Coordinates of C-alpha atoms and ligand atoms in Angstrom, one line a residue:
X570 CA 4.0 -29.4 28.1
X571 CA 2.5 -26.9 30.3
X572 CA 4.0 -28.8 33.6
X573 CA 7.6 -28.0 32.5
X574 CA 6.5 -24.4 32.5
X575 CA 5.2 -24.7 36.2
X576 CA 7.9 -26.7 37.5
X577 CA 10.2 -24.0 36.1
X578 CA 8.1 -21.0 37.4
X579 CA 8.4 -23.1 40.8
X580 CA 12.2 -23.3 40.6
X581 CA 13.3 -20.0 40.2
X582 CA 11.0 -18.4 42.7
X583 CA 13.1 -20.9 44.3
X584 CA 16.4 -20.0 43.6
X585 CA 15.1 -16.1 44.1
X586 CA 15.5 -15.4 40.4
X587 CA 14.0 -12.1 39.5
X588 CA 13.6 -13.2 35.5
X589 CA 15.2 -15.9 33.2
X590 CA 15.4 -16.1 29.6
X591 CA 15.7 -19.2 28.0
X592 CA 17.3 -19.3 24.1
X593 CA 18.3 -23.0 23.6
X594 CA 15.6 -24.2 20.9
X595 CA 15.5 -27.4 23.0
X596 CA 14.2 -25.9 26.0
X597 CA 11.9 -23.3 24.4
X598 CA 10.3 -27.2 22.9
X599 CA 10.0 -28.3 25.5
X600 CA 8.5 -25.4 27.7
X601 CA 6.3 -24.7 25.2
X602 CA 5.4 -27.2 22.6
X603 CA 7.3 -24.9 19.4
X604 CA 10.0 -26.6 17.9
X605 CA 12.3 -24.1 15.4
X606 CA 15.8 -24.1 14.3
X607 CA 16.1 -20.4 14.4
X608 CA 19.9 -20.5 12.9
X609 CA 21.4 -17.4 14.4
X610 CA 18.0 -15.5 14.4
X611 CA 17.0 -14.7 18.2
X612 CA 14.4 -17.3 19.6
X613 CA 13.6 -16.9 23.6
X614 CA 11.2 -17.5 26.0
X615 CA 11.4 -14.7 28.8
X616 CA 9.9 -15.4 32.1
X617 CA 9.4 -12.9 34.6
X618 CA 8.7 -13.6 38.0
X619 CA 4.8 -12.6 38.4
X620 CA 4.3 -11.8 34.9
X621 CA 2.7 -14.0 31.9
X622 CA 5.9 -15.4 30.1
X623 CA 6.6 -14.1 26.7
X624 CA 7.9 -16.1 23.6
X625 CA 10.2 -14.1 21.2
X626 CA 10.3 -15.3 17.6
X627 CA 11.8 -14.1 14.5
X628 CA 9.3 -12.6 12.5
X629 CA 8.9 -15.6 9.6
X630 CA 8.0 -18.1 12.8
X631 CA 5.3 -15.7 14.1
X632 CA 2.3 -17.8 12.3
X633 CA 3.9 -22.1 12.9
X634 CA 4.6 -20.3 16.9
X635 CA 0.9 -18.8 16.9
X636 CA -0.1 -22.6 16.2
X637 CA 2.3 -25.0 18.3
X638 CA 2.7 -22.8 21.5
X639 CA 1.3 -22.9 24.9
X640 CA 2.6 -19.5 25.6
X641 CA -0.2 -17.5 24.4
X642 CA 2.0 -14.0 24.3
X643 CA 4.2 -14.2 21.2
X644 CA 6.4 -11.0 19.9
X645 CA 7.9 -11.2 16.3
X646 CA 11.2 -9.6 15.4
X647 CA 12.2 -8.9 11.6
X648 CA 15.8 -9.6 10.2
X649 CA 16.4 -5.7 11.1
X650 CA 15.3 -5.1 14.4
X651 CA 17.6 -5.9 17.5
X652 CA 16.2 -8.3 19.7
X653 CA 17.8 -7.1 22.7
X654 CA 16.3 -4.0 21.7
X655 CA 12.7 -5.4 22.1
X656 CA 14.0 -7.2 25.3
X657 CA 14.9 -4.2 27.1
X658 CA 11.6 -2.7 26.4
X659 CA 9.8 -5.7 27.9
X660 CA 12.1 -5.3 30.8
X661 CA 11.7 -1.5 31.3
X662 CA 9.8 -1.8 34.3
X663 CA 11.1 -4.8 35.7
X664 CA 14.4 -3.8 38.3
X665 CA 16.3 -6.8 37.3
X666 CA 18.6 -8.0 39.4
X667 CA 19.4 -12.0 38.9
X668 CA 19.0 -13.1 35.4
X669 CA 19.1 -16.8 34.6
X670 CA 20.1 -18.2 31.5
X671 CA 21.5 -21.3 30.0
X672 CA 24.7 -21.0 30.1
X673 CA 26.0 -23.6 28.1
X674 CA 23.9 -22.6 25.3
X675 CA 24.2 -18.5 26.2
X676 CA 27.2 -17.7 24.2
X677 CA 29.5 -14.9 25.0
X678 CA 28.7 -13.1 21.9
X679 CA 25.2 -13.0 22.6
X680 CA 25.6 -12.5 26.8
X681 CA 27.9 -9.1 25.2
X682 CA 24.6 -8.1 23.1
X683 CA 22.4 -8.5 25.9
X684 CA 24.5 -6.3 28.2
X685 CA 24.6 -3.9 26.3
X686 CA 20.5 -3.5 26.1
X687 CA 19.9 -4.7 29.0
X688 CA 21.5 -3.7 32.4
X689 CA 21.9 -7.0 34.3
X690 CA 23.3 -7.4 38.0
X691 CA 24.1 -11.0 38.0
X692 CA 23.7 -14.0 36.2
X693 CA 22.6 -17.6 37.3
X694 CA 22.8 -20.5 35.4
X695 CA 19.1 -22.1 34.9
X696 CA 20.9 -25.5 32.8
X697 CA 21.0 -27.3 35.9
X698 CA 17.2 -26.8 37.0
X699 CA 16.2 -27.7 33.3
X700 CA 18.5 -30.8 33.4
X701 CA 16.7 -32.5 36.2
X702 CA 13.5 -31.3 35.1
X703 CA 14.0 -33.2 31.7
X704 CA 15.1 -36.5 33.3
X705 CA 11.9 -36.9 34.7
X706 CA 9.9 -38.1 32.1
X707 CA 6.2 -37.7 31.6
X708 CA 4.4 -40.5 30.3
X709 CA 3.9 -38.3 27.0
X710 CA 7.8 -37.9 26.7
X711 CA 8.4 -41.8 27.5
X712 CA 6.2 -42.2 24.7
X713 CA 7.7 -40.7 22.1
X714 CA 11.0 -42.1 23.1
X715 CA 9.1 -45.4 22.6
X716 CA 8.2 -44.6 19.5
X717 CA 11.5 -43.3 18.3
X718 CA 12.6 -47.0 19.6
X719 CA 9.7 -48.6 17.2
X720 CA 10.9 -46.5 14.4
X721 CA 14.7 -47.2 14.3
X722 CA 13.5 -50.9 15.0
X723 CA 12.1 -50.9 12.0
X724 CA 14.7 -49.6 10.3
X725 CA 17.2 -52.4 11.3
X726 CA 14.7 -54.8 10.5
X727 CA 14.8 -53.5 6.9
X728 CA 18.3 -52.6 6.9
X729 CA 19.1 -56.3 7.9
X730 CA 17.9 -57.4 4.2
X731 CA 20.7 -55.4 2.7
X732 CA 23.6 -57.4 4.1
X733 CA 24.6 -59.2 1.0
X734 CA 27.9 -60.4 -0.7
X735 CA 30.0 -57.5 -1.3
X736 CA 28.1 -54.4 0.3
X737 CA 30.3 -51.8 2.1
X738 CA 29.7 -50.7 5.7
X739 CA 28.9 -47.2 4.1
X740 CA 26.5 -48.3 1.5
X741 CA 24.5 -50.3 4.9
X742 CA 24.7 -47.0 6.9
X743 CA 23.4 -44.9 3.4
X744 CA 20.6 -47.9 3.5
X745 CA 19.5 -47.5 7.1
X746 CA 20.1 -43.4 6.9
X747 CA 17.4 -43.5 3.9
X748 CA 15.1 -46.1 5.8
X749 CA 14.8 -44.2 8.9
X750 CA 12.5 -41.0 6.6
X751 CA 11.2 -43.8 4.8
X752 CA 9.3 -44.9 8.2
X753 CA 8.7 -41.6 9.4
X754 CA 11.5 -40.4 11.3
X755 CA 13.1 -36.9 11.6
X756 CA 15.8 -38.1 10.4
X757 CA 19.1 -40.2 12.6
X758 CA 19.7 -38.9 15.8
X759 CA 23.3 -39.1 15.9
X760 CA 26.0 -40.5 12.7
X761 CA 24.8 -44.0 11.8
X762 CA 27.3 -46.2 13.1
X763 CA 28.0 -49.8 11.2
X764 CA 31.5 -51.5 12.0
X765 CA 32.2 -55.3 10.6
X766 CA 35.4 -57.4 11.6
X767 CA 38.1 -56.0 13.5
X768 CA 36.9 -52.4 13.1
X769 CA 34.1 -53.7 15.9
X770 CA 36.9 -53.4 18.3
X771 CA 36.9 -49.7 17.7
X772 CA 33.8 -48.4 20.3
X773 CA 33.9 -45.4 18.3
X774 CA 35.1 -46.2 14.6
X775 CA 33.9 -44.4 11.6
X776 CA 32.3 -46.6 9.1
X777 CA 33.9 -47.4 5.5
X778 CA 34.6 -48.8 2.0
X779 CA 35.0 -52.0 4.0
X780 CA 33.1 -55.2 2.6
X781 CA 31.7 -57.7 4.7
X782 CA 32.8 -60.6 5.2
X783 CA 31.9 -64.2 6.2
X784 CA 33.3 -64.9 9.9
X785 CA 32.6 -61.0 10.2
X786 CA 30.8 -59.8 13.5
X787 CA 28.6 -57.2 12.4
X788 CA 27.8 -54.0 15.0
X789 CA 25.0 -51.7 14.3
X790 CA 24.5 -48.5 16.6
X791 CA 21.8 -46.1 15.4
X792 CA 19.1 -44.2 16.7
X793 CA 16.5 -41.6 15.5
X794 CA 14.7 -38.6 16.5
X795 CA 10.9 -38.5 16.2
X796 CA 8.4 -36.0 17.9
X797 CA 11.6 -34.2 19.0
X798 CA 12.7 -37.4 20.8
X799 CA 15.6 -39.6 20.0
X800 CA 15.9 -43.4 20.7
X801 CA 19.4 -45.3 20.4
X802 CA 20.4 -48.9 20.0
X803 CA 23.1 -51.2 19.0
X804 CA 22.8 -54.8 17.9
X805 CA 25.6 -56.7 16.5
X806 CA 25.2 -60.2 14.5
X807 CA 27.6 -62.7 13.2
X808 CA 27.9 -63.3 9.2
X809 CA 27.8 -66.7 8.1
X810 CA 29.4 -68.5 11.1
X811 CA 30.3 -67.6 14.4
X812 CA 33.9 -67.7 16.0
X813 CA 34.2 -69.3 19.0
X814 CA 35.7 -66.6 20.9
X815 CA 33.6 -64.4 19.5
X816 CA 30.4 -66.1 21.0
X817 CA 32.0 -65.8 24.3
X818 CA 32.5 -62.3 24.1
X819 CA 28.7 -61.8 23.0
X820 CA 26.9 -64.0 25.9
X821 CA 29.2 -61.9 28.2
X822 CA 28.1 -59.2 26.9
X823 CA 24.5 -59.9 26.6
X824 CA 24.3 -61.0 30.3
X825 CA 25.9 -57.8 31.6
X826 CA 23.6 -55.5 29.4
X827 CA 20.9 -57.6 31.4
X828 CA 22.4 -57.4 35.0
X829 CA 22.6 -53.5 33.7
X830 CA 19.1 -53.6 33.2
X831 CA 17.8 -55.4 36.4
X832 CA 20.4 -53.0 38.3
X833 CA 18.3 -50.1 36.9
X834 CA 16.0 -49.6 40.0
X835 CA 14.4 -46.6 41.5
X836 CA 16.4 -45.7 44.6
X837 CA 19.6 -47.3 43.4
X838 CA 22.2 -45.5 42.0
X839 CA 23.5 -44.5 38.7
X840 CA 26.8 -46.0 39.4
X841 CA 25.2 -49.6 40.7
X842 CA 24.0 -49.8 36.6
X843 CA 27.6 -49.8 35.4
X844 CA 29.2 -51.8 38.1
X845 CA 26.6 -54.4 38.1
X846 CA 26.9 -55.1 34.0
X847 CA 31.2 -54.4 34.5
X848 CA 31.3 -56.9 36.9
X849 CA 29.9 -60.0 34.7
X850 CA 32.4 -58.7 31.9
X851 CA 35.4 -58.6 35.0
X852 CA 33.9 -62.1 36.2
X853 CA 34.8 -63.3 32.5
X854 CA 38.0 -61.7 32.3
X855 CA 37.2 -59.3 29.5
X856 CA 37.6 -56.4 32.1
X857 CA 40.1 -53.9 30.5
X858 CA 38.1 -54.3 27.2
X859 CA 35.6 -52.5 28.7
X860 CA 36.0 -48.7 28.6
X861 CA 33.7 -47.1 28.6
X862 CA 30.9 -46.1 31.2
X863 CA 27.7 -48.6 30.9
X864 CA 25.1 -45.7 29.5
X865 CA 23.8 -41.9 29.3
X866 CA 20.8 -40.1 29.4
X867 CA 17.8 -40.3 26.5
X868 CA 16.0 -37.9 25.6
X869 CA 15.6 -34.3 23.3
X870 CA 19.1 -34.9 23.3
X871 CA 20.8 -38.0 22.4
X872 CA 23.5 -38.0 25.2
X873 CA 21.7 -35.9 28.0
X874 CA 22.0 -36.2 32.4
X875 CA 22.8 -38.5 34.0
X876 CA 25.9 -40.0 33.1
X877 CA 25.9 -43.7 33.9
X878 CA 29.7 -44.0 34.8
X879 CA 30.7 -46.3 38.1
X880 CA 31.2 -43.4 40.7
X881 CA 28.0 -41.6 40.0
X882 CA 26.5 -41.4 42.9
X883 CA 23.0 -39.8 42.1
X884 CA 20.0 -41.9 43.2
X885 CA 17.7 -43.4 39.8
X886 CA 14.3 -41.9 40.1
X887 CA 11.0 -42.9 38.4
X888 CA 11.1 -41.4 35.2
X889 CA 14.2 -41.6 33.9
X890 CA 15.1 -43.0 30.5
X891 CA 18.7 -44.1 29.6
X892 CA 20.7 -46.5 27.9
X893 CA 22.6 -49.1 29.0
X894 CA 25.2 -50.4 26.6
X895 CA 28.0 -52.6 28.2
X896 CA 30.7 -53.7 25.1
X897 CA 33.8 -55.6 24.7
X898 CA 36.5 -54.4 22.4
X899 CA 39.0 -57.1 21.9
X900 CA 41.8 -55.3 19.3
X901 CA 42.6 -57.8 16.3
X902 CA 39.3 -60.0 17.0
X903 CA 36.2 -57.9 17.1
X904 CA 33.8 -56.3 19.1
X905 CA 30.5 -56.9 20.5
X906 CA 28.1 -54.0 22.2
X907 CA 24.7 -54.4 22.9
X908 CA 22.5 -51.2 23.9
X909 CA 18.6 -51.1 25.1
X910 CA 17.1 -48.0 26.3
X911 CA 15.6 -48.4 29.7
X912 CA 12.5 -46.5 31.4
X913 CA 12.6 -46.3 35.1
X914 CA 9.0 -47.2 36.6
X915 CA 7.7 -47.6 40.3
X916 CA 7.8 -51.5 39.0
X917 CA 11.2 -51.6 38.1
X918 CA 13.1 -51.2 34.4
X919 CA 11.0 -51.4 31.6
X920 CA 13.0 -51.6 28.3
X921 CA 11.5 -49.5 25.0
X922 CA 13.9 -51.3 22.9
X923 CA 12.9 -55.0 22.3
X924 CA 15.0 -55.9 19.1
X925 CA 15.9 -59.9 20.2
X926 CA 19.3 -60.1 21.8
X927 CA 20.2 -63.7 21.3
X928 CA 23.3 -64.0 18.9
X929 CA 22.0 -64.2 15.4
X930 CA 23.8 -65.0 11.8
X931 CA 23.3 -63.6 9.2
X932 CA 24.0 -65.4 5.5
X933 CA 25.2 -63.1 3.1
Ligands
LIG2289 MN1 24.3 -46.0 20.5
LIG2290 MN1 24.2 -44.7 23.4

């Protein structure tokens, strides 16, 4: 993904940044196409202004980061050498006087280490540059996000079949967990979620030893990572019959995931996505069982920027990929969310999700 390196390059000349170093495994995937989970071994990419950027790997990546990376310039470190070390020799020459580095990742353990090597006159946080950078989407990056989408599809599809007489919420999420490698994926991009009965009302329950039941609603929220991606959905179903107030409560829902949709516009904001689908659910009267914002970013990261809450104010570009996931939590009755994940285009929303929406029952 050579253009995330340029646009990076481009941004700190910009915000007069003499070199950066970038450590989140994340970012290093992103700017140069090698994905590791170093666990506390030092991984970095180091970028100095007018110099070739340099990719620091422990030793036992050297050959997978000779294969997947863009960087050309790789430098190994074994288990008993000091990475800062090996920094500071890279940086003899350099006069360094504003570092950036992510400093949510950076930890102060490590920022201690680098000091120590490394004399450094300021620091300058680089996470915000790197977060609007990411939600931009290329059309490579939409596509794996679509894919993750196709994948976890799948999965529900198949996970679906498993809803008989007397199976748990835990043994559907063990079900669904095991389909997702079966198909291909990574592996889930965040804990399976699947709530029946009144625990729907819980947005955030943990599932089970609870057995569904006829009359049940059934709420599914899972996602999975593929190609360093993630996708994310929730569908929920009825079992066996339908209450009445319970279809209310899904067509509201339904129609204000759609007006969330059609609100996702370029040039609009953040904030018109959550007020648009909030109002349909106010317009019913289900208001104060609505609380939580209408979506979040989608991409390496499961929850990433922008937060789609009423009162943000940042304008939707072309590009971006998020959720939008209006719910009504009704305590005693049930719950009902549905959630599609949404690509911004010059034509409008496009939605990579496309599991059907209309309420569904399923026999046991
Ligand atoms: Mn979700
Ligand atoms: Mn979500």
């Amino acid at each position: 993904m050579k253009h995330a390196l340029k646009s990076l390059e481009q941004g700190m000349t910009g915000e007069g940044l003499d070199a950066l170093l970038v450590t989140d495994p994340k970012h290093v995937y992103y700017l140069t196409g090698f994905a590791s989970n170093p666990h506390e071994r030092f991984l970095g990419l180091l970028l100095v202004r007018g110099e070739e950027p340099l990719l620091i790997v422990p030793a036992l990546d050297g050959e997978a980061a000779q294969a997947a990376s863009s960087v050309p310039s790789i430098l190994t470190h074994s288990d008993t050498d000091n990475p800062y070390d090996l920094l500071k020799e890279q940086l003899n020459s350099v006069k360094l006087g504003t570092l950036g580095i992510e400093k949510e990742h950076f930890s102060v353990a490590r920022f201690e280490l680098l000091s120590h090597s490394v004399p450094v006159e300021k620091i300058s946080d680089i996470g915000p540059l790197l977060r609007s950078m990411r939600a931009k989407k290329t059309p490579e990056e939409v596509d794996r996000i679509k894919h993750a989408a196709e994948l976890v599809e799948e999965v529900l599809r198949r996970g679906l079949e498993h809803v008989k007489n007397g199976v748990s919420e835990i043994e559907l999420v063990a079900e669904l967990e095991y389909l997702m490698k079966k198909v291909g994926a990574s592996g889930p991009s965040f804990d399976t979620m699947v709530l029946s009965g009144p625990n729907t009302a819980l947005p955030h329950g943990v599932p089970g030893n609870r057995v569904i039941q006829p009359g049940d609603f059934l709420m599914f929220d899972l996602g999975v990572y593929a190609g360093g991606y993630a996708s994310d959905i929730t569908r929920t179903f009825a079992v066996e019959q339908a209450d009445s107030e319970l279809v209310t409560v899904y067509n509201t829902v339904l129609a204000a995931n759609e007006a969330g949709i059609a609100a996702s516009k370029p040039g609009a904001t953040f904030g018109a996505v959550d007020r648009a689908a909030r109002e349909v659910i106010e317009a019913a009267g289900f208001g104060p069982y609505f609380m939580h914002r209408v979506g979040h970013g989608l991409g390496m990261d499961t929850h990433e920027y922008p937060s789609l809450h009423g009162l943000n104010e940042d304008m939707i570009e072309i590009g971006n990929v998020f959720t939008v996931e209006p719910g009504i939590y009704v305590p005693g009755l049930g719950g009902v969310r549905i959630e599609d994940d949404v690509w911004v285009t010059e034509h409008g929303p496009q939605t990579l999700t496309s599991f059907p929406k209309a309420l569904s029952v399923l026999q046991l």
